[in-house]
CSV table of C-alpha atoms in Angstrom, one decimal:
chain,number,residue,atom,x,y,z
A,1,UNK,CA,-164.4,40.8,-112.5
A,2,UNK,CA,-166.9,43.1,-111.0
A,3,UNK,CA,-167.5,44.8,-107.4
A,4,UNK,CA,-168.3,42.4,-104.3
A,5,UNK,CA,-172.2,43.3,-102.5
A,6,UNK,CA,-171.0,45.4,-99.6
A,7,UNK,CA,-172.6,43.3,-96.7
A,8,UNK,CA,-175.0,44.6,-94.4
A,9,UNK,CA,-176.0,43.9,-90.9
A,10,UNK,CA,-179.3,43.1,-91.0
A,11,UNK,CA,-179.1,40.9,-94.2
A,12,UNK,CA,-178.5,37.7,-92.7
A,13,UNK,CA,-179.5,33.9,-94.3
A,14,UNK,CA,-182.5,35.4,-96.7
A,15,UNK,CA,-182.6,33.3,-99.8
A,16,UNK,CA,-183.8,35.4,-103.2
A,17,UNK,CA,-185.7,32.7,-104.4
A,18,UNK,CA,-185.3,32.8,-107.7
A,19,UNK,CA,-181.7,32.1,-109.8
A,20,UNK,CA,-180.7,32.6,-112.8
A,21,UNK,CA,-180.5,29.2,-114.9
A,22,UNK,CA,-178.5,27.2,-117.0
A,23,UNK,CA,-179.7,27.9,-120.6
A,24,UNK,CA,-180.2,32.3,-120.2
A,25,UNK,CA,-180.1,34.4,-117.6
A,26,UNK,CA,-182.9,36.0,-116.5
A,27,UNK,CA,-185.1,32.2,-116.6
A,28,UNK,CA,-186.5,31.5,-112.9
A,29,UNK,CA,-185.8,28.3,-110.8
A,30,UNK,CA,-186.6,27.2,-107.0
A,31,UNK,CA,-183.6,26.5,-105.1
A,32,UNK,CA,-181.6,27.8,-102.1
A,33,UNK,CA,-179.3,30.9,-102.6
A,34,UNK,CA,-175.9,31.2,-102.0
A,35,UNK,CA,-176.1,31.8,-98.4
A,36,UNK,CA,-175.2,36.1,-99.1
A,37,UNK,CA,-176.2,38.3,-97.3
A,38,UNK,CA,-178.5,41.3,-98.7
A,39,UNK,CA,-179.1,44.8,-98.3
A,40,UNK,CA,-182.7,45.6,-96.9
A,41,UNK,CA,-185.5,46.8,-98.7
A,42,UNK,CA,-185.2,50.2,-98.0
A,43,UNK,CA,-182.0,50.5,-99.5
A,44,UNK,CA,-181.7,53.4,-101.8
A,45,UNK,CA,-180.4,52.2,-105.3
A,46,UNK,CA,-176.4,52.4,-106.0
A,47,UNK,CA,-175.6,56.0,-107.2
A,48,UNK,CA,-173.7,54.4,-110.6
A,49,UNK,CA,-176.9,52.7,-111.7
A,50,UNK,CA,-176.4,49.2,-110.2
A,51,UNK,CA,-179.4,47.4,-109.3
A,52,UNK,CA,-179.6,47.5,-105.2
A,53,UNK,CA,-179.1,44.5,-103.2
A,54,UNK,CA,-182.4,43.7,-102.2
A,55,UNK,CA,-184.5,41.1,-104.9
A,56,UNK,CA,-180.8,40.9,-107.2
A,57,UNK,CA,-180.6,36.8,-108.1
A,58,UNK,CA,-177.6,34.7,-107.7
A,59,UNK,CA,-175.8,32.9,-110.0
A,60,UNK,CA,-174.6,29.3,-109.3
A,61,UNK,CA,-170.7,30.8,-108.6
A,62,UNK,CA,-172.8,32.6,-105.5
A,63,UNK,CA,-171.6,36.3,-106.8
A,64,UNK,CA,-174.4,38.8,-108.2
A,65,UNK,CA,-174.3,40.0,-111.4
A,66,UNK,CA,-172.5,43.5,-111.9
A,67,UNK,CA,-172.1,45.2,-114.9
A,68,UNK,CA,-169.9,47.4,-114.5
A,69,UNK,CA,-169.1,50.7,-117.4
A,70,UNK,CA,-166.3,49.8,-120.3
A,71,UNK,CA,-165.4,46.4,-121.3
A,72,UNK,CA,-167.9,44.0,-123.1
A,73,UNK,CA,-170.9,44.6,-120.9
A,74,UNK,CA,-171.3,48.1,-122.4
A,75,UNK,CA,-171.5,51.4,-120.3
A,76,UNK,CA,-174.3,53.9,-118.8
A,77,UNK,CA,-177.0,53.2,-115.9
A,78,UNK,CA,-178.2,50.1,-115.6
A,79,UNK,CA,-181.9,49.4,-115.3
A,80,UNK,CA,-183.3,47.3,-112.0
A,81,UNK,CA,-183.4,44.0,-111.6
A,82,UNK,CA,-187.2,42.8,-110.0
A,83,UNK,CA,-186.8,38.8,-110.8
A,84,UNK,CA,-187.9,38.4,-114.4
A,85,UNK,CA,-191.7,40.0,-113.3
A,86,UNK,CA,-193.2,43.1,-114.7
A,87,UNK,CA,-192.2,45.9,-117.1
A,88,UNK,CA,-188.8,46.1,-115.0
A,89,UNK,CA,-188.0,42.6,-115.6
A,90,UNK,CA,-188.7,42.6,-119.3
A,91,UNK,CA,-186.3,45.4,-119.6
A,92,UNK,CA,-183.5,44.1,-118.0
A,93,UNK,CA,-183.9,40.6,-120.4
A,94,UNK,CA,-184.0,42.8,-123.2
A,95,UNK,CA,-180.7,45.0,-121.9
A,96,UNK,CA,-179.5,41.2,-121.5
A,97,UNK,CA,-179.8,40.1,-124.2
A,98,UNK,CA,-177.9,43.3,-125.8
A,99,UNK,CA,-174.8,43.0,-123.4
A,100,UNK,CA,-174.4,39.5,-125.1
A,101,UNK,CA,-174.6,40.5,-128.5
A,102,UNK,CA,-172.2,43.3,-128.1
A,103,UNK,CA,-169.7,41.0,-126.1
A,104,UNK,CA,-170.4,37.7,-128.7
A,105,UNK,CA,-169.5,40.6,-131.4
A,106,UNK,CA,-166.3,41.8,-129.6
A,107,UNK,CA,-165.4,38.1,-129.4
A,108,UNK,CA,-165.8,37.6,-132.9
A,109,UNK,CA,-163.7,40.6,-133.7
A,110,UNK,CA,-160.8,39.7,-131.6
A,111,UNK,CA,-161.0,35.8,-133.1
A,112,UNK,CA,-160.9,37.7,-136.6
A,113,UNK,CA,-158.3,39.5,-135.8
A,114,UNK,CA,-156.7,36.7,-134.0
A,115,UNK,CA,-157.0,34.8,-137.5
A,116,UNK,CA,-155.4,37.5,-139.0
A,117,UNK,CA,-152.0,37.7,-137.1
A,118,UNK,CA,-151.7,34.1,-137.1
A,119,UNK,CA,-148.8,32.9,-139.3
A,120,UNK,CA,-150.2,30.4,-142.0
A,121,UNK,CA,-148.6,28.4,-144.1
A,122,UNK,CA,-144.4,29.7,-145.1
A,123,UNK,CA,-145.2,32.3,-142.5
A,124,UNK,CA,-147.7,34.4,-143.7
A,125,UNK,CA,-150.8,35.6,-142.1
A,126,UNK,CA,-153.8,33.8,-143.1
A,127,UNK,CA,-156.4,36.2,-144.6
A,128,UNK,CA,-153.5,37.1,-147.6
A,129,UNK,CA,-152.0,39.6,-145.1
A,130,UNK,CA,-148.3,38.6,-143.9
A,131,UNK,CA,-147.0,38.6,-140.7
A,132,UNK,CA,-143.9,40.8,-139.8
A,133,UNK,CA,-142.1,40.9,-136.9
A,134,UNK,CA,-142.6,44.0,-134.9
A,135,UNK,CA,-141.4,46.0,-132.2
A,136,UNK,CA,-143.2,44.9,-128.5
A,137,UNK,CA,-146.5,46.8,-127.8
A,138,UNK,CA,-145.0,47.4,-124.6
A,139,UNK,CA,-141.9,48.8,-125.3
A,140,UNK,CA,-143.5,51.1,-128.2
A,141,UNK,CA,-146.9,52.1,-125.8
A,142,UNK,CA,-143.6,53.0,-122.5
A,143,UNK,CA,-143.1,55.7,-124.5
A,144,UNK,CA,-146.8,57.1,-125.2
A,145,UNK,CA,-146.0,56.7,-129.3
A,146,UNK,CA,-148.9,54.5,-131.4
A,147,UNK,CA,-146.6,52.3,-133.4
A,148,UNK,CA,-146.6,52.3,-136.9
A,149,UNK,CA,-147.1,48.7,-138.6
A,150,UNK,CA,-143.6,47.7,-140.2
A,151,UNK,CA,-144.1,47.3,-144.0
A,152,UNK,CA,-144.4,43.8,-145.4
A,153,UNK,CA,-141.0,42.9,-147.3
A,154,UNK,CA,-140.9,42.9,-151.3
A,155,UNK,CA,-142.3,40.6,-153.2
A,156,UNK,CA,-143.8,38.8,-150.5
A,157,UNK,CA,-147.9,37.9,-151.1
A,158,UNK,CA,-150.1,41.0,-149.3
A,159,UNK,CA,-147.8,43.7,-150.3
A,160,UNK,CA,-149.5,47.1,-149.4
A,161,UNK,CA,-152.9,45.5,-147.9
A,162,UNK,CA,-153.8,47.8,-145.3
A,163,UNK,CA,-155.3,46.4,-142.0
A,164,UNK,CA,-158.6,45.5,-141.9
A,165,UNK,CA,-161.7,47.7,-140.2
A,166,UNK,CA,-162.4,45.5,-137.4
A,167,UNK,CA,-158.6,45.2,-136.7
A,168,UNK,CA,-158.3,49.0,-136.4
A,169,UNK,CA,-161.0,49.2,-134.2
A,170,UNK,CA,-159.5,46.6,-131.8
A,171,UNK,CA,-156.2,47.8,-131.6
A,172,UNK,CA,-157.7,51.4,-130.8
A,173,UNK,CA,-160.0,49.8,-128.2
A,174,UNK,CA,-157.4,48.0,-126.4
A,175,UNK,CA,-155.0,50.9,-126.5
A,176,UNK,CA,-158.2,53.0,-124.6
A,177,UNK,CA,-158.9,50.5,-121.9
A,178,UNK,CA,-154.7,49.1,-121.1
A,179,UNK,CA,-152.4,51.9,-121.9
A,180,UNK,CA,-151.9,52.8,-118.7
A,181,UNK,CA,-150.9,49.2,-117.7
A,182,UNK,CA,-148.9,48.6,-120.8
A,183,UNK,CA,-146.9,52.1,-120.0
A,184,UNK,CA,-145.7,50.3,-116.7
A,185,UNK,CA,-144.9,47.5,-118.2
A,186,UNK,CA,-143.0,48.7,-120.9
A,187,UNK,CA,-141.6,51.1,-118.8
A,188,UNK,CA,-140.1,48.3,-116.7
A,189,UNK,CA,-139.2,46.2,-119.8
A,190,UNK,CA,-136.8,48.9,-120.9
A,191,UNK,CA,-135.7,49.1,-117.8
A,192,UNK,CA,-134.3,45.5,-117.2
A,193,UNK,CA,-133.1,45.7,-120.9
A,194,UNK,CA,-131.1,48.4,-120.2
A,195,UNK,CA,-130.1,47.0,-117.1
A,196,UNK,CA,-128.6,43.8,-119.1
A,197,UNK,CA,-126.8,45.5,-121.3
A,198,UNK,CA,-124.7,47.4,-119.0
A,199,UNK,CA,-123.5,44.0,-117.5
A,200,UNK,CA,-123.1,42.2,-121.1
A,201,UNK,CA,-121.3,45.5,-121.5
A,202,UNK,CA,-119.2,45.2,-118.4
A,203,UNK,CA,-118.7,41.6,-118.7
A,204,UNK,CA,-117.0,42.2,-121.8
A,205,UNK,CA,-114.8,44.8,-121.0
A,206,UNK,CA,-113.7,42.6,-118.0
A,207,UNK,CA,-112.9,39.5,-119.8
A,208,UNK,CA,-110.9,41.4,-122.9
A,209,UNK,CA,-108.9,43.6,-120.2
A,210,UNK,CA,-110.9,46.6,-119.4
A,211,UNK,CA,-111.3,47.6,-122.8
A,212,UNK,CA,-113.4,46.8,-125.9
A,213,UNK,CA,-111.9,46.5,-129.4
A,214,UNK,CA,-113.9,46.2,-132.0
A,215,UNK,CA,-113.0,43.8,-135.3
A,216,UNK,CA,-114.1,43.4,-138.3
A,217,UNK,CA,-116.2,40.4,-139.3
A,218,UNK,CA,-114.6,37.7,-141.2
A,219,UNK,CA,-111.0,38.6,-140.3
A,220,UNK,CA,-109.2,36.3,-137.7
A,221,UNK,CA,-107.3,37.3,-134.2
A,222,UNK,CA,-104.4,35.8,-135.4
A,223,UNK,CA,-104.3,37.3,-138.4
A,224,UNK,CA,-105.1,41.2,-137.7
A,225,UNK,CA,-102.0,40.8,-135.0
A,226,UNK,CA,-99.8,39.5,-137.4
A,227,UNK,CA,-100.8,42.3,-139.6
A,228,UNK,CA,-99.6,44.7,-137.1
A,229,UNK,CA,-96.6,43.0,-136.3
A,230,UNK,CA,-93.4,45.4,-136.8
A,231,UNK,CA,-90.9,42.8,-137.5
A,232,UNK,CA,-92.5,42.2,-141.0
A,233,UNK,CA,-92.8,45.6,-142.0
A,234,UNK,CA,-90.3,47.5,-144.3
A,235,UNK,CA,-88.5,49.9,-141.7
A,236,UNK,CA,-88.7,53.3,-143.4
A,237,UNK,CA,-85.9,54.5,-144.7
A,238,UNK,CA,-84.8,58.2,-143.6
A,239,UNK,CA,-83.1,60.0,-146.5
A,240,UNK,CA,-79.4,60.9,-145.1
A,241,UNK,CA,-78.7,64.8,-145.9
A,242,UNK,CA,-75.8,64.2,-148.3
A,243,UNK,CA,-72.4,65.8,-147.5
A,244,UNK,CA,-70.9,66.7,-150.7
A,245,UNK,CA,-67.2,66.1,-150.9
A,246,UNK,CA,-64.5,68.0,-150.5
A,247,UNK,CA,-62.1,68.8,-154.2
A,248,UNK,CA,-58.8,68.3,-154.1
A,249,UNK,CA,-58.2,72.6,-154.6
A,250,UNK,CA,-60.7,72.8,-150.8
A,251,UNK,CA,-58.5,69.7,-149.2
A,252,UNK,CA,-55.5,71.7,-150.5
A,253,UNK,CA,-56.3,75.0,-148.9
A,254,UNK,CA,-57.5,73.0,-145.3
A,255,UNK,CA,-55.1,73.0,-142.6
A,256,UNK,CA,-54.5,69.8,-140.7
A,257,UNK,CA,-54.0,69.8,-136.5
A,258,UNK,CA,-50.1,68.4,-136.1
A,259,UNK,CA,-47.9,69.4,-133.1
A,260,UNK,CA,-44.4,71.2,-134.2
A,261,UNK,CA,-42.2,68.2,-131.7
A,262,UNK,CA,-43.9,65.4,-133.1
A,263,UNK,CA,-41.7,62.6,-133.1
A,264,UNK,CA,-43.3,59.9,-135.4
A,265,UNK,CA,-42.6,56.2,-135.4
A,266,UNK,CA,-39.9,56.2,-137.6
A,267,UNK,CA,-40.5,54.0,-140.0
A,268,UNK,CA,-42.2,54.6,-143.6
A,269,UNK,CA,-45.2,53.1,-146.1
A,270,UNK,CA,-44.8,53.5,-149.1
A,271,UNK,CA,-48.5,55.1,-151.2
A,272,UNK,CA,-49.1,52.1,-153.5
A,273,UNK,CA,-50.4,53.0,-157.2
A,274,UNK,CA,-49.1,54.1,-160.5
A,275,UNK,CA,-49.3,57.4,-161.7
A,276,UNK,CA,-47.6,57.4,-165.4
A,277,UNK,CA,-45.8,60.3,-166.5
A,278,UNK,CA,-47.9,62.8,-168.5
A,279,UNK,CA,-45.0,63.9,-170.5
A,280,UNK,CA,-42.4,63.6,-173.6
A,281,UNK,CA,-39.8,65.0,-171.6
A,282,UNK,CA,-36.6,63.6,-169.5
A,283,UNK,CA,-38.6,61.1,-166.5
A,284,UNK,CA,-38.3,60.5,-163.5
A,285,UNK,CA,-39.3,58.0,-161.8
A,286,UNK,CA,-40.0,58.7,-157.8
A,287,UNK,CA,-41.9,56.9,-154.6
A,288,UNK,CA,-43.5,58.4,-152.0
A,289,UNK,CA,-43.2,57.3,-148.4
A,290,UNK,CA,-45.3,58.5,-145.5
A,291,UNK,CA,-44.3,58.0,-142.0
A,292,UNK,CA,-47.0,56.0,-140.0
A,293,UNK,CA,-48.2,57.2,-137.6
A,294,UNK,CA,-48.8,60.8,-138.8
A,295,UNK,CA,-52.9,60.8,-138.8
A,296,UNK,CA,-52.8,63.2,-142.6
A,297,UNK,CA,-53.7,62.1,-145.8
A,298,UNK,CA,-51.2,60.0,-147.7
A,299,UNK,CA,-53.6,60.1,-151.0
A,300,UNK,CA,-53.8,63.6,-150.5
A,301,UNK,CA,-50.0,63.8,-150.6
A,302,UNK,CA,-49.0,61.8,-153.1
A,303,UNK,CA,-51.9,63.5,-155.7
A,304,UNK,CA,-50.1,66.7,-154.8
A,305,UNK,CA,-46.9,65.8,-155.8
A,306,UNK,CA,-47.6,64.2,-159.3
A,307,UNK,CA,-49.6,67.2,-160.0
A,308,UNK,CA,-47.5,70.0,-158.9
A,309,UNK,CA,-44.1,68.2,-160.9
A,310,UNK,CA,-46.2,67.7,-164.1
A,311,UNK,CA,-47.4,71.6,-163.8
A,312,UNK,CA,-46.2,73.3,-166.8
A,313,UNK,CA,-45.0,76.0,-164.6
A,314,UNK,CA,-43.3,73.6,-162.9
A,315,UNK,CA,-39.5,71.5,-163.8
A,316,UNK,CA,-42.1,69.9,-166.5
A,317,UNK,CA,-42.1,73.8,-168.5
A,318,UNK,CA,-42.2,73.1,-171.7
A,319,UNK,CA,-41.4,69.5,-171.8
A,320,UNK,CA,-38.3,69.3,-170.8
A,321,UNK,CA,-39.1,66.5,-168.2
A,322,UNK,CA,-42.2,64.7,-166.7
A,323,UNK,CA,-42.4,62.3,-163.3
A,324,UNK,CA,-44.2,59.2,-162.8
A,325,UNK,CA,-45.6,57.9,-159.5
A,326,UNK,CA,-44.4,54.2,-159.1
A,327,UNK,CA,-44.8,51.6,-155.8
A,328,UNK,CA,-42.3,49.0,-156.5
A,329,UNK,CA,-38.6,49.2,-158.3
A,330,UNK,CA,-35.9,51.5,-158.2
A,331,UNK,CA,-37.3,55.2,-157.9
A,332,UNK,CA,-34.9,58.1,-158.6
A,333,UNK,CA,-35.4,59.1,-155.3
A,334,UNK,CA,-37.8,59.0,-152.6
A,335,UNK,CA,-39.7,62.1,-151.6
A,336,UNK,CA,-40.5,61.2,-147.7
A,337,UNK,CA,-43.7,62.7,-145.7
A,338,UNK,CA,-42.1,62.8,-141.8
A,339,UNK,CA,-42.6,64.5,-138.8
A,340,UNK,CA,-40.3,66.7,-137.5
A,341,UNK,CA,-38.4,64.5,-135.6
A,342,UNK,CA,-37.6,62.0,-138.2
A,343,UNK,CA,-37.2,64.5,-140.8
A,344,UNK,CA,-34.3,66.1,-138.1
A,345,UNK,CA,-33.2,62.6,-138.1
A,346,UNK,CA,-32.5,62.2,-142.0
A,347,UNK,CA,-31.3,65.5,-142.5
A,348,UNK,CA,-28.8,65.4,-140.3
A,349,UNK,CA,-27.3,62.5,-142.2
A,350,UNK,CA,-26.6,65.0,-144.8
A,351,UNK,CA,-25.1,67.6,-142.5
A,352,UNK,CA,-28.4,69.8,-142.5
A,353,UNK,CA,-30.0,71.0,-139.5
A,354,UNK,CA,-33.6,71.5,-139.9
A,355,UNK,CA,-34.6,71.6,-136.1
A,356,UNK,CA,-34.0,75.2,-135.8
A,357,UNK,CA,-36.3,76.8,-137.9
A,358,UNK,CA,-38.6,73.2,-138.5
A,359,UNK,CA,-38.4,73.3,-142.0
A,360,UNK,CA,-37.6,70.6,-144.6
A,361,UNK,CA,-34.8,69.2,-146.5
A,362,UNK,CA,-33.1,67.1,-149.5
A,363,UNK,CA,-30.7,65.0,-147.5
A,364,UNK,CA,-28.3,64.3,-150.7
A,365,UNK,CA,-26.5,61.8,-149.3
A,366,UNK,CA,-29.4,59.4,-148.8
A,367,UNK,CA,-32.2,59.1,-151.6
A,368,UNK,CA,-34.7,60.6,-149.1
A,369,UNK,CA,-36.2,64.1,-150.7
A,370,UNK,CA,-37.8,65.1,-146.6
A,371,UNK,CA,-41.1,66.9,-146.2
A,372,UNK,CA,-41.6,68.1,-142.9
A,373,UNK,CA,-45.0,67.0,-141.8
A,374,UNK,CA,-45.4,69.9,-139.7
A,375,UNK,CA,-44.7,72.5,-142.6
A,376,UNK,CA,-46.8,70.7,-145.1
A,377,UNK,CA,-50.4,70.4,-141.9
A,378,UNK,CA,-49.9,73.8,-140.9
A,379,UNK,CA,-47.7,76.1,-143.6
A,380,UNK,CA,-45.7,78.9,-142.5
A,381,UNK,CA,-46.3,82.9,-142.1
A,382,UNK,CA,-44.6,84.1,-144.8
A,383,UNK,CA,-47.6,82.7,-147.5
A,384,UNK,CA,-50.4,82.8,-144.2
A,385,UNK,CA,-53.6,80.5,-143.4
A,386,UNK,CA,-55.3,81.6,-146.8
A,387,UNK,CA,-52.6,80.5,-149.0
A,388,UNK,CA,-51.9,77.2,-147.7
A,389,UNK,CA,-52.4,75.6,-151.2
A,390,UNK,CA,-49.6,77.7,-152.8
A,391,UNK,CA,-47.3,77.3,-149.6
A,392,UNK,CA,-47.6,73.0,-150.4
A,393,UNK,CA,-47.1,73.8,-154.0
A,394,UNK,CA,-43.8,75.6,-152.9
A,395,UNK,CA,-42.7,73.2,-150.8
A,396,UNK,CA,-42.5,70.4,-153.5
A,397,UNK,CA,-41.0,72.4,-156.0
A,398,UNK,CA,-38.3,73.6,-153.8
A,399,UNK,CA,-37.1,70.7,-152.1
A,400,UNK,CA,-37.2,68.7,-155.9
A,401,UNK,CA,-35.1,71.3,-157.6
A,402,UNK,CA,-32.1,70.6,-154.6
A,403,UNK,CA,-32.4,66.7,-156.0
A,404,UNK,CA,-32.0,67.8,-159.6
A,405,UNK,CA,-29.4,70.1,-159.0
A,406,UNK,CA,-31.0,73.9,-157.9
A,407,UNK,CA,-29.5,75.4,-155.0
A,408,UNK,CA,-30.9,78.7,-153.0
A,409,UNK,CA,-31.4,81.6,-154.5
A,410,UNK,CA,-32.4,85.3,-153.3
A,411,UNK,CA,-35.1,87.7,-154.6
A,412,UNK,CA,-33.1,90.9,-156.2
A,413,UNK,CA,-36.1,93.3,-156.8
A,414,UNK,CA,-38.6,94.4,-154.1
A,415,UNK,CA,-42.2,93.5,-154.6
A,416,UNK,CA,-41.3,91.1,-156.9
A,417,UNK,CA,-42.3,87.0,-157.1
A,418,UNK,CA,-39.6,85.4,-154.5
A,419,UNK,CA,-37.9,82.4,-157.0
A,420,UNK,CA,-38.8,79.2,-155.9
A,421,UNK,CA,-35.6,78.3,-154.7
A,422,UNK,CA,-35.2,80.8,-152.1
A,423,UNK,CA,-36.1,79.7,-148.5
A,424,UNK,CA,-39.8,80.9,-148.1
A,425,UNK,CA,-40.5,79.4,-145.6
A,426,UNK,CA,-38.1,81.5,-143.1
A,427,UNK,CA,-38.6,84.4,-144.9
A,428,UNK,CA,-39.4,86.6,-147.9
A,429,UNK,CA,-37.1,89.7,-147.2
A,430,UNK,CA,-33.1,89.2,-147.6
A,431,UNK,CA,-31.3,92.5,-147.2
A,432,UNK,CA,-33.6,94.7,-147.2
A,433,UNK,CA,-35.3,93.5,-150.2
A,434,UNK,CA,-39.2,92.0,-150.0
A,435,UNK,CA,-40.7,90.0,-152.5
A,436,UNK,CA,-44.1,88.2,-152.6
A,437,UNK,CA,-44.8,84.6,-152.3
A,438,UNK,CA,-44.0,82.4,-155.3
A,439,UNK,CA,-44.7,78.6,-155.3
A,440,UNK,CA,-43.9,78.0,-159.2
A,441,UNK,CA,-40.2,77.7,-161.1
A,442,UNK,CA,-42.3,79.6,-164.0
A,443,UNK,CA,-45.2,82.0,-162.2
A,444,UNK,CA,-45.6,83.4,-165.8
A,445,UNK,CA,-46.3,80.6,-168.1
């Protein structure tokens, strides 16, 4: 523990003759020494109070006795040693005898404390004070911070018992005499700690694919994937804007793309349904056939017709007569939707010639009343683009009052509604006179 004698040259194989025995230091016996070598007697004493060389007994382990300050031999000069003789000697058994006590009373202080932090029985400390697992001294003292003792758990036997005296004063002297050393060590503790975690750390990430994702505890793999599985969740529904439908009046008023030379197929459908007869009057019963291959509306069509008949301002004024829609049996006559080259076709079998001006026809001598598909997508200049539903109106009215019997007439009074039997569709100004569009038999009703 203590400092080696510096060796001299002089000093060689002088024996001290007198040791220190088995029982007490200090008690002389006769024997060889150790075979050391010793300072001279003119050596001046050790500056830090150390007994010189010369006269200094050996123990049996051949090292002298140092004491040296701090620890349990106590601190401050130390008197000189002259072999147990004289007022010297007496003082140095005395001094002794002191270092002992203090380092048997040290000892007893670190057994008590010893006792203390020794887990008893369930584990508890014995002395009624329990034992709780703390941080490391070394990590806490790496930091220059005096750790705080952890607080006993409830209910557990030594609840708020502080330490005892004798504890305190060892854990402040053994903070005084190994802080620095513990710094080091702690420092280096923390070190290789940190040091693990960043390959645990690494490890991890490399074994789950470079990255870390955390899950909840208690909650399987296979589970939290099939949670997040799209296949069994609801696929969200985005509302559709709603496109409000168009009335028959806006469908009326539309104008539909059809080219002036179509030439259609040729050969008819006819709209199935039944629309009854609204009225009291004379009825007629009537089909409608639309050539295929035209691309318009046959519902659209065939509403048109049953209303614009049945229209009080219509042949129906009045009740005199009322038409019903039928599908099957013997109509009264057929009113035909056709392009305009079928609708040249079946005029002409009634001696009318309607490719001239592309206009429309009863062909008498068949039961075909003929729309011309043309007239009824795009309407004519004499009623314009904005009055397309009137123009349709017209066109019905006209072409049924040559199958019941009407032929044309003229308009006699300028500015005045054009009858509906004159040809509107060419024009609305016969010799010199100008009327205004007119698609009803009675406008004024």
């Amino acid at each position: 523990m203590g400092r080696h004698s510096r060796k001299g040259a002089e000093a060689k194989g002088r024996d001290t003759g007198a040791a220190v025995g088995d029982g007490e230091r200090g008690t002389p016996r006769s024997g060889s020494g150790g075979g050391r070598r010793r300072r001279d007697s003119a050596a001046p004493p050790s500056g830090e109070g150390h007994t010189p060389f010369r006269d200094v007994p050996h123990t049996r382990g051949g090292h002298p006795e140092q004491r040296e300050p701090g620890g349990g031999w106590g601190t401050g000069p130390q008197p000189r040693y002259d072999g147990g003789q004289g007022p010297e000697g007496a003082a140095r058994d005395a001094y002794t005898r002191q270092a002992v006590a203090r380092q048997l009373s040290a000892q007893q202080a670190a057994q008590r404390a010893a006792e203390r932090r020794a887990p008893g029985p369930g584990g508890q400390r014995t002395g009624g004070v329990p034992l709780i697992p703390g941080p490391r001294r070394e990590f806490v003292d790496a930091f220059d911070t005096k750790p705080s003792r952890p607080a006993p758990p409830a209910g557990s036997e030594g609840d708020g018992v502080p330490p005892g005296p004798d504890e305190a004063a060892l854990d402040g002297d053994r903070d005084g005499r190994a802080g620095r050393g513990r710094t080091f060590t702690g420092i280096a503790a923390a070190a290789v700690t940190t040091v693990l975690a960043v390959v645990v750390a690494g490890q991890v990430a490399q074994d789950s694919g470079g990255s870390v994702v955390p899950q909840a505890a208690g909650v399987d793999r296979e589970d939290a994937e099939d949670a997040s599985r799209s296949v069994e969740r609801a696929t969200p529904q985005v509302p559709q804007p709603q496109v409000k439908p168009m009335s028959y009046a806006e469908k009326m008023a539309k104008a539909y793309p059809l080219a002036p030379d179509l030439e259609a197929t040729g050969s008819f459908e006819a709209v199935p349904g039944l629309a009854k007869a609204p009225g009291k009057g004379q009825k007629y019963k009537y089909r409608i056939d639309v050539e295929k291959g035209l691309g318009l509306d046959a519902g659209l069509f065939a509403e048109a017709v049953q209303k614009t008949l049945n229209d009080d301002r219509s042949w129906a004024h009045d009740g005199a007569m009322t038409f019903e829609r039928i599908s099957s049996g013997e109509p009264a006559f057929v009113i035909t939707l056709a392009s305009p080259g079928t609708t040249g076709v079946w005029c002409e079998k009634s001696g009318l010639d309607t490719t001239e001006d592309n206009v429309s026809c009863d062909s008498a001598a068949t039961d075909r009343v003929m729309i011309n598909a043309y007239r009824w997508a795009q309407g004519a200049s004499t009623f314009g683009p904005d009055k397309l539903l009137a123009y349709r109106q017209m066109l019905i009215n006209h072409e049924v009052g040559h199958r019941l019997g009407h032929n044309h007439v003229s308009c006699g009074t300028p500015g005045a509604l054009a009858p509906v039997m004159q040809q509107q569709t060419k024009t609305l100004e016969i010799e010199g006179i100008k009327c205004r569009p007119n698609p009803w038999v009675y406008p004024g009703s």
